[in-house]
């Protein structure tokens, strides 16, 4: 009976977070894709966290006002402890279903920092074709440490 109870308690831990996201031609285990907020220009920003056998990532997903916008440049994360994480490594970028999507690599130190501190603001850039980048800022409304605790 004790083994059955332990098994039933363990099943939700194993099955939670077993989602995948497709970037380019590779799938990554990921958290749920969640909307964190809306920028002043009505771009809704969705994020998820993903991993493969070597790295952890944050994936940002936004619906730009025009189809030729792409996520470009750096992703800046303002934490609730006042520190800023600046992500520059973008191994994959897509435009799918009218949404621009980019994957940024997180170091182990950055990922561990996110386990302990919530993101209060996301700052990202969109580039229209070959023109200059436009910066956008979105305040976070989800609990990041809780989201990534199962990844």
PDB file of C-alpha atoms in Angstrom, residues 23 48-50 55-60 71-77 86-93 101-107 110 123-125:
ATOM      1  CA  UNK A  23      12.952  25.442 -33.206  1.00  0.00           C
ATOM      2  CA  UNK A  48       9.021  29.327 -22.358  1.00  0.00           C
ATOM      3  CA  UNK A  49      12.186  27.737 -21.077  1.00  0.00           C
ATOM      4  CA  UNK A  50      13.743  24.843 -22.951  1.00  0.00           C
ATOM      5  CA  UNK A  55      22.199  23.849 -22.681  1.00  0.00           C
ATOM      6  CA  UNK A  56      19.205  25.646 -21.227  1.00  0.00           C
ATOM      7  CA  UNK A  57      17.363  28.345 -23.160  1.00  0.00           C
ATOM      8  CA  UNK A  58      14.692  30.981 -22.946  1.00  0.00           C
ATOM      9  CA  UNK A  59      12.414  31.217 -25.974  1.00  0.00           C
ATOM     10  CA  UNK A  60      10.636  34.503 -26.648  1.00  0.00           C
ATOM     11  CA  UNK A  71      13.590  39.398 -33.135  1.00  0.00           C
ATOM     12  CA  UNK A  72      17.142  40.736 -33.250  1.00  0.00           C
ATOM     13  CA  UNK A  73      19.946  41.816 -30.966  1.00  0.00           C
ATOM     14  CA  UNK A  74      20.016  41.132 -27.240  1.00  0.00           C
ATOM     15  CA  UNK A  75      17.428  39.987 -24.733  1.00  0.00           C
ATOM     16  CA  UNK A  76      17.692  41.892 -21.450  1.00  0.00           C
ATOM     17  CA  UNK A  77      16.135  40.535 -18.268  1.00  0.00           C
ATOM     18  CA  UNK A  86      21.925  40.286 -20.971  1.00  0.00           C
ATOM     19  CA  UNK A  87      21.591  37.373 -23.379  1.00  0.00           C
ATOM     20  CA  UNK A  88      23.369  37.592 -26.729  1.00  0.00           C
ATOM     21  CA  UNK A  89      23.652  34.008 -27.984  1.00  0.00           C
ATOM     22  CA  UNK A  90      20.679  33.285 -30.262  1.00  0.00           C
ATOM     23  CA  UNK A  91      21.175  29.819 -31.794  1.00  0.00           C
ATOM     24  CA  UNK A  92      17.713  29.658 -33.404  1.00  0.00           C
ATOM     25  CA  UNK A  93      15.221  32.151 -34.772  1.00  0.00           C
ATOM     26  CA  UNK A 101      10.351  33.572 -32.187  1.00  0.00           C
ATOM     27  CA  UNK A 102      13.930  33.446 -30.908  1.00  0.00           C
ATOM     28  CA  UNK A 103      15.846  31.133 -28.604  1.00  0.00           C
ATOM     29  CA  UNK A 104      18.537  32.582 -26.325  1.00  0.00           C
ATOM     30  CA  UNK A 105      21.126  30.437 -24.524  1.00  0.00           C
ATOM     31  CA  UNK A 106      21.289  30.648 -20.721  1.00  0.00           C
ATOM     32  CA  UNK A 107      24.499  29.812 -18.869  1.00  0.00           C
ATOM     33  CA  UNK A 110      22.143  32.708 -15.352  1.00  0.00           C
ATOM     34  CA  UNK A 123      13.502  44.088 -23.039  1.00  0.00           C
ATOM     35  CA  UNK A 124      13.844  42.844 -26.611  1.00  0.00           C
ATOM     36  CA  UNK A 125      14.389  44.298 -30.071  1.00  0.00           C
TER      37      UNK A 125
END
